[in-house]
Tab-separated table of C-alpha atoms in Angstrom:
chain	number	residue	atom	x	y	z
A	29	UNK	CA	-16.353	18.746	6.631
A	30	UNK	CA	-18.310	16.157	8.565
A	31	UNK	CA	-17.514	12.543	7.792
A	32	UNK	CA	-20.614	10.480	6.909
A	33	UNK	CA	-21.240	7.794	9.543
A	34	UNK	CA	-23.770	5.124	10.257
A	35	UNK	CA	-24.408	3.095	13.385
A	36	UNK	CA	-24.504	-0.694	13.333
A	37	UNK	CA	-25.288	-2.095	16.754
A	38	UNK	CA	-22.631	-0.693	19.081
A	39	UNK	CA	-20.240	-0.003	16.211
A	40	UNK	CA	-19.910	3.193	14.215
A	41	UNK	CA	-18.931	2.723	10.582
A	42	UNK	CA	-17.174	5.623	8.862
A	43	UNK	CA	-18.521	5.627	5.306
A	44	UNK	CA	-16.172	6.281	2.404
A	45	UNK	CA	-13.250	6.941	4.757
A	46	UNK	CA	-9.870	5.237	4.821
A	47	UNK	CA	-7.569	5.046	7.826
A	48	UNK	CA	-4.028	5.601	6.559
A	49	UNK	CA	-0.802	5.119	8.492
A	50	UNK	CA	2.729	6.249	7.644
A	51	UNK	CA	5.328	4.802	9.987
A	52	UNK	CA	9.108	4.686	10.240
A	53	UNK	CA	11.649	4.113	13.001
A	54	UNK	CA	11.399	7.777	13.929
A	55	UNK	CA	7.707	8.698	13.699
A	56	UNK	CA	4.156	7.645	12.929
A	57	UNK	CA	1.333	9.567	11.262
A	58	UNK	CA	-2.311	8.485	11.252
A	59	UNK	CA	-4.806	10.210	8.958
A	60	UNK	CA	-8.460	9.793	8.040
A	61	UNK	CA	-8.891	10.400	4.307
A	62	UNK	CA	-12.144	10.635	2.354
A	63	UNK	CA	-11.954	8.191	-0.543
A	64	UNK	CA	-14.292	10.232	-2.751
A	65	UNK	CA	-12.456	13.576	-2.591
A	66	UNK	CA	-9.014	12.637	-1.165
A	67	UNK	CA	-9.584	15.177	1.591
A	68	UNK	CA	-7.563	14.573	4.762
A	69	UNK	CA	-10.155	15.107	7.494
A	70	UNK	CA	-7.919	14.328	10.487
A	71	UNK	CA	-4.189	14.026	10.978
A	72	UNK	CA	-2.226	12.828	14.029
A	73	UNK	CA	1.541	12.599	14.426
A	74	UNK	CA	4.158	11.667	17.041
A	75	UNK	CA	7.910	11.165	17.093
A	76	UNK	CA	9.174	8.031	18.787
A	77	UNK	CA	11.318	8.545	21.887
A	78	UNK	CA	12.690	5.022	22.316
A	79	UNK	CA	14.455	2.663	19.974
A	80	UNK	CA	13.720	-0.875	21.130
A	81	UNK	CA	10.900	-3.134	19.884
A	82	UNK	CA	9.299	-2.974	23.333
A	83	UNK	CA	9.387	0.825	23.516
A	84	UNK	CA	8.036	1.158	19.967
A	85	UNK	CA	5.044	-1.019	20.813
A	86	UNK	CA	4.406	0.799	24.088
A	87	UNK	CA	4.479	4.195	22.383
A	88	UNK	CA	2.214	2.970	19.585
A	89	UNK	CA	-0.244	1.535	22.097
A	90	UNK	CA	-0.365	4.808	24.022
A	91	UNK	CA	-0.664	6.840	20.818
A	92	UNK	CA	-3.617	4.892	19.419
A	93	UNK	CA	-5.376	4.917	22.789
A	94	UNK	CA	-5.101	8.713	22.826
A	95	UNK	CA	-6.775	8.893	19.405
A	96	UNK	CA	-9.854	6.981	20.554
A	97	UNK	CA	-10.292	5.359	17.134
A	98	UNK	CA	-13.408	3.325	17.879
A	99	UNK	CA	-14.856	3.533	14.393
A	100	UNK	CA	-14.609	0.980	11.634
A	101	UNK	CA	-13.277	2.331	8.359
A	102	UNK	CA	-13.940	1.305	4.808
A	103	UNK	CA	-10.235	0.528	4.332
A	104	UNK	CA	-7.103	0.340	6.484
A	105	UNK	CA	-3.663	0.866	4.916
A	106	UNK	CA	-0.132	1.379	6.187
A	107	UNK	CA	3.047	2.531	4.454
A	108	UNK	CA	6.372	1.495	5.998
A	109	UNK	CA	9.021	4.157	5.380
A	110	UNK	CA	12.641	3.002	5.166
A	111	UNK	CA	15.535	3.866	2.874
A	112	UNK	CA	16.648	0.232	2.937
A	113	UNK	CA	14.801	-0.974	-0.130
A	114	UNK	CA	15.509	-1.833	-3.746
A	115	UNK	CA	13.533	-2.082	-6.967
A	116	UNK	CA	14.611	-5.224	-8.815
A	117	UNK	CA	13.374	-6.758	-12.088
A	118	UNK	CA	10.963	-9.656	-11.617
A	119	UNK	CA	13.325	-12.031	-13.426
A	120	UNK	CA	16.112	-11.192	-10.952
A	121	UNK	CA	13.765	-11.554	-7.997
A	122	UNK	CA	12.560	-14.956	-9.213
A	123	UNK	CA	16.139	-16.238	-9.232
A	124	UNK	CA	16.836	-15.142	-5.670
A	125	UNK	CA	15.145	-14.472	-2.312
A	126	UNK	CA	14.388	-11.238	-0.410
A	127	UNK	CA	16.963	-11.998	2.342
A	128	UNK	CA	19.686	-12.683	-0.225
A	129	UNK	CA	18.903	-9.504	-2.145
A	130	UNK	CA	18.957	-7.424	1.042
A	131	UNK	CA	22.230	-9.010	2.156
A	132	UNK	CA	23.808	-8.262	-1.218
A	133	UNK	CA	22.780	-4.609	-1.028
A	134	UNK	CA	23.012	-3.843	2.687
A	135	UNK	CA	25.267	-6.535	4.141
A	136	UNK	CA	24.275	-8.628	7.135
A	137	UNK	CA	22.733	-5.725	9.078
A	138	UNK	CA	19.195	-6.936	8.299
A	139	UNK	CA	17.708	-10.053	9.884
A	140	UNK	CA	16.336	-12.588	7.402
A	141	UNK	CA	12.873	-12.447	8.956
A	142	UNK	CA	12.824	-8.656	8.503
A	143	UNK	CA	12.927	-8.903	4.694
A	144	UNK	CA	9.713	-8.491	2.709
A	145	UNK	CA	8.616	-7.557	-0.792
A	146	UNK	CA	5.810	-6.050	-2.878
A	147	UNK	CA	5.276	-6.988	-6.514
A	148	UNK	CA	4.580	-4.233	-9.027
A	149	UNK	CA	3.376	-6.317	-11.955
A	150	UNK	CA	2.486	-3.267	-14.033
A	151	UNK	CA	6.185	-2.296	-14.015
A	152	UNK	CA	7.663	-5.812	-14.008
A	153	UNK	CA	9.596	-5.011	-10.853
A	154	UNK	CA	9.570	-5.988	-7.189
A	155	UNK	CA	10.134	-3.666	-4.228
A	156	UNK	CA	12.312	-5.616	-1.764
A	157	UNK	CA	12.673	-3.953	1.636
A	158	UNK	CA	13.325	-4.383	5.329
A	159	UNK	CA	10.545	-4.079	7.874
A	160	UNK	CA	11.131	-5.001	11.538
A	161	UNK	CA	8.964	-7.565	13.255
A	162	UNK	CA	7.607	-5.101	15.826
A	163	UNK	CA	5.788	-3.215	13.053
A	164	UNK	CA	4.033	-6.282	11.675
A	165	UNK	CA	3.232	-7.844	15.039
A	166	UNK	CA	1.696	-4.660	16.445
A	167	UNK	CA	-0.489	-3.726	13.482
A	168	UNK	CA	-1.629	-7.224	12.540
A	169	UNK	CA	-3.139	-7.493	16.010
A	170	UNK	CA	-4.385	-3.889	16.103
A	171	UNK	CA	-5.978	-3.905	12.631
A	172	UNK	CA	-6.245	-7.468	11.233
A	173	UNK	CA	-7.716	-6.158	7.954
A	174	UNK	CA	-4.772	-3.790	7.396
A	175	UNK	CA	-3.017	-3.728	4.006
A	176	UNK	CA	0.636	-2.757	4.381
A	177	UNK	CA	3.382	-2.103	1.829
A	178	UNK	CA	6.638	-0.253	1.527
A	179	UNK	CA	5.931	3.417	0.891
A	180	UNK	CA	7.636	3.440	-2.503
A	181	UNK	CA	5.605	0.485	-3.735
A	182	UNK	CA	2.458	2.376	-2.736
A	183	UNK	CA	3.641	5.540	-4.459
A	184	UNK	CA	4.491	3.846	-7.745
A	185	UNK	CA	1.307	1.781	-7.786
A	186	UNK	CA	-0.792	4.887	-7.185
A	187	UNK	CA	1.020	6.952	-9.814
A	188	UNK	CA	0.709	4.316	-12.511
A	189	UNK	CA	-3.047	4.197	-12.019
A	190	UNK	CA	-3.175	7.747	-13.345
A	191	UNK	CA	-1.804	9.530	-16.394
A	192	UNK	CA	1.855	8.613	-16.937
A	193	UNK	CA	2.606	9.710	-20.504
A	194	UNK	CA	3.792	13.277	-19.938
A	195	UNK	CA	7.036	13.959	-18.082
A	196	UNK	CA	6.531	14.046	-14.325
A	197	UNK	CA	9.102	14.065	-11.535
A	198	UNK	CA	7.943	12.918	-8.110
A	199	UNK	CA	9.812	13.843	-4.938
A	200	UNK	CA	8.683	12.034	-1.783
A	201	UNK	CA	10.116	13.515	1.423
A	202	UNK	CA	10.337	11.447	4.611
A	203	UNK	CA	11.952	11.948	8.020
A	204	UNK	CA	15.541	11.343	6.939
A	205	UNK	CA	15.464	10.395	3.275
A	206	UNK	CA	13.782	11.252	-0.014
A	207	UNK	CA	12.791	9.437	-3.191
A	208	UNK	CA	13.102	10.882	-6.680
A	209	UNK	CA	11.151	9.155	-9.446
A	210	UNK	CA	10.760	10.220	-13.068
A	211	UNK	CA	7.860	9.005	-15.201
A	212	UNK	CA	7.451	9.576	-18.936
A	213	UNK	CA	5.677	7.809	-21.805
A	214	UNK	CA	4.142	5.283	-19.416
A	215	UNK	CA	7.549	4.171	-18.167
A	216	UNK	CA	9.506	4.579	-14.944
A	217	UNK	CA	12.600	6.343	-16.266
A	218	UNK	CA	14.395	6.745	-12.933
A	219	UNK	CA	13.901	5.953	-9.260
A	220	UNK	CA	16.288	6.219	-6.333
A	221	UNK	CA	16.497	7.245	-2.682
A	222	UNK	CA	18.820	9.808	-1.100
A	223	UNK	CA	19.572	10.877	2.447
A	224	UNK	CA	19.066	14.560	3.224
A	225	UNK	CA	19.531	16.956	6.144
A	226	UNK	CA	17.921	20.153	4.875
A	227	UNK	CA	15.923	21.621	1.999
A	228	UNK	CA	19.124	22.499	0.137
A	229	UNK	CA	20.010	18.786	0.016
A	230	UNK	CA	16.603	18.006	-1.472
A	231	UNK	CA	17.071	20.601	-4.207
A	232	UNK	CA	20.615	19.388	-4.923
A	233	UNK	CA	19.599	15.737	-5.370
A	234	UNK	CA	16.586	16.679	-7.486
A	235	UNK	CA	18.541	19.015	-9.771
A	236	UNK	CA	21.362	16.494	-10.154
A	237	UNK	CA	18.957	13.759	-11.269
A	238	UNK	CA	16.971	15.972	-13.655
A	239	UNK	CA	20.141	17.297	-15.294
A	240	UNK	CA	21.971	13.966	-15.471
A	241	UNK	CA	18.955	12.273	-17.039
A	242	UNK	CA	18.616	15.005	-19.651
A	243	UNK	CA	15.192	16.306	-18.598
A	244	UNK	CA	16.199	19.828	-17.542
A	245	UNK	CA	14.956	21.556	-20.698
A	246	UNK	CA	11.882	19.390	-21.283
A	247	UNK	CA	8.413	20.502	-20.262
A	248	UNK	CA	7.022	18.607	-17.319
A	249	UNK	CA	5.726	18.719	-13.761
A	250	UNK	CA	7.379	18.313	-10.384
A	251	UNK	CA	5.192	16.947	-7.595
A	252	UNK	CA	6.298	16.823	-3.954
A	253	UNK	CA	4.772	14.456	-1.388
A	254	UNK	CA	5.422	14.606	2.350
A	255	UNK	CA	5.115	12.056	5.149
A	256	UNK	CA	4.136	14.354	8.039
A	257	UNK	CA	4.093	17.994	9.109
A	258	UNK	CA	7.859	18.077	9.634
A	259	UNK	CA	8.735	16.676	6.215
A	260	UNK	CA	6.088	19.013	4.766
A	261	UNK	CA	8.165	21.956	5.960
A	262	UNK	CA	11.244	20.580	4.184
A	263	UNK	CA	9.240	19.951	1.007
A	264	UNK	CA	7.735	23.445	0.976
A	265	UNK	CA	11.116	25.049	1.638
A	266	UNK	CA	12.598	23.064	-1.262
A	267	UNK	CA	9.784	24.303	-3.516
A	268	UNK	CA	10.570	27.903	-2.519
A	269	UNK	CA	14.254	27.393	-3.314
A	270	UNK	CA	13.475	25.866	-6.707
A	271	UNK	CA	11.338	28.850	-7.630
A	272	UNK	CA	14.041	31.261	-6.450
A	273	UNK	CA	16.924	29.751	-8.415
A	274	UNK	CA	14.799	29.352	-11.573
A	275	UNK	CA	16.995	26.625	-13.046
A	276	UNK	CA	14.157	24.441	-14.322
A	277	UNK	CA	11.647	26.949	-15.654
A	278	UNK	CA	10.407	24.388	-18.168
A	279	UNK	CA	8.875	22.429	-15.275
A	280	UNK	CA	5.671	23.362	-13.460
A	281	UNK	CA	6.184	22.935	-9.712
A	282	UNK	CA	2.968	21.805	-8.041
A	283	UNK	CA	1.961	22.341	-4.412
A	284	UNK	CA	3.108	19.616	-2.021
A	285	UNK	CA	0.614	16.878	-1.138
A	286	UNK	CA	0.143	14.544	1.820
A	287	UNK	CA	1.401	11.083	0.825
A	288	UNK	CA	-1.533	9.573	2.747
A	289	UNK	CA	-3.655	10.359	-0.317
A	290	UNK	CA	-1.632	7.898	-2.402
A	291	UNK	CA	-2.743	5.047	-0.162
A	292	UNK	CA	-6.303	5.436	-1.449
A	293	UNK	CA	-5.226	3.925	-4.773
A	294	UNK	CA	-3.553	0.863	-3.274
A	295	UNK	CA	-6.560	-1.169	-2.107
């Protein structure tokens, strides 16, 4: 499908299109998504080779130059993907600071200036997370109008703009970790992150949560989201395994979706 465009002087404006970015310490994905239909019209992905702030910035610079993104988009959004995050009640957050919360949960491995947060007023919680300075400094210069949040804050905000009464389990698969969230009767019943190495790990963590929370026999839906083409393979393999073992037949397992689509609901 052709993306509607209009020229304005020497600039080309991409109508109704959002530039979405998913980035972690291991990879970055850039996608153009139509806001009207949620169609992903282009998708670009690389794995980082280095591990220093300088090498990250150099690889990002080279990557974006190769994309030749000269257009201006209706919206620019970025999701930072890291397992080092926590959802805390607003009242707890108000009595502390992001650095103190991160130190309590993860020790002194995170620099104070690398702590950030996103409020989720609709849930009365705050997503406190770590995000290194090289991410902010690169993208603030590259796209000054960019809106960035932790990926889980984006996911929850997007989900709670839709229907949240019926039971729904959301599995978000990233490079080296996954989130499992359960929504029912307009409430977030459960949310946590787990490390994984293969599709079997994903199924194990999902089944453990569903059974422990008492939702195994209830009717509901399971929705998988993926970060990039590699995590998509893990998500799709997990879906195949779930259908093979037939241990949660009361749940309808939906096709996996690109998590870039969730960013459309966060601006």
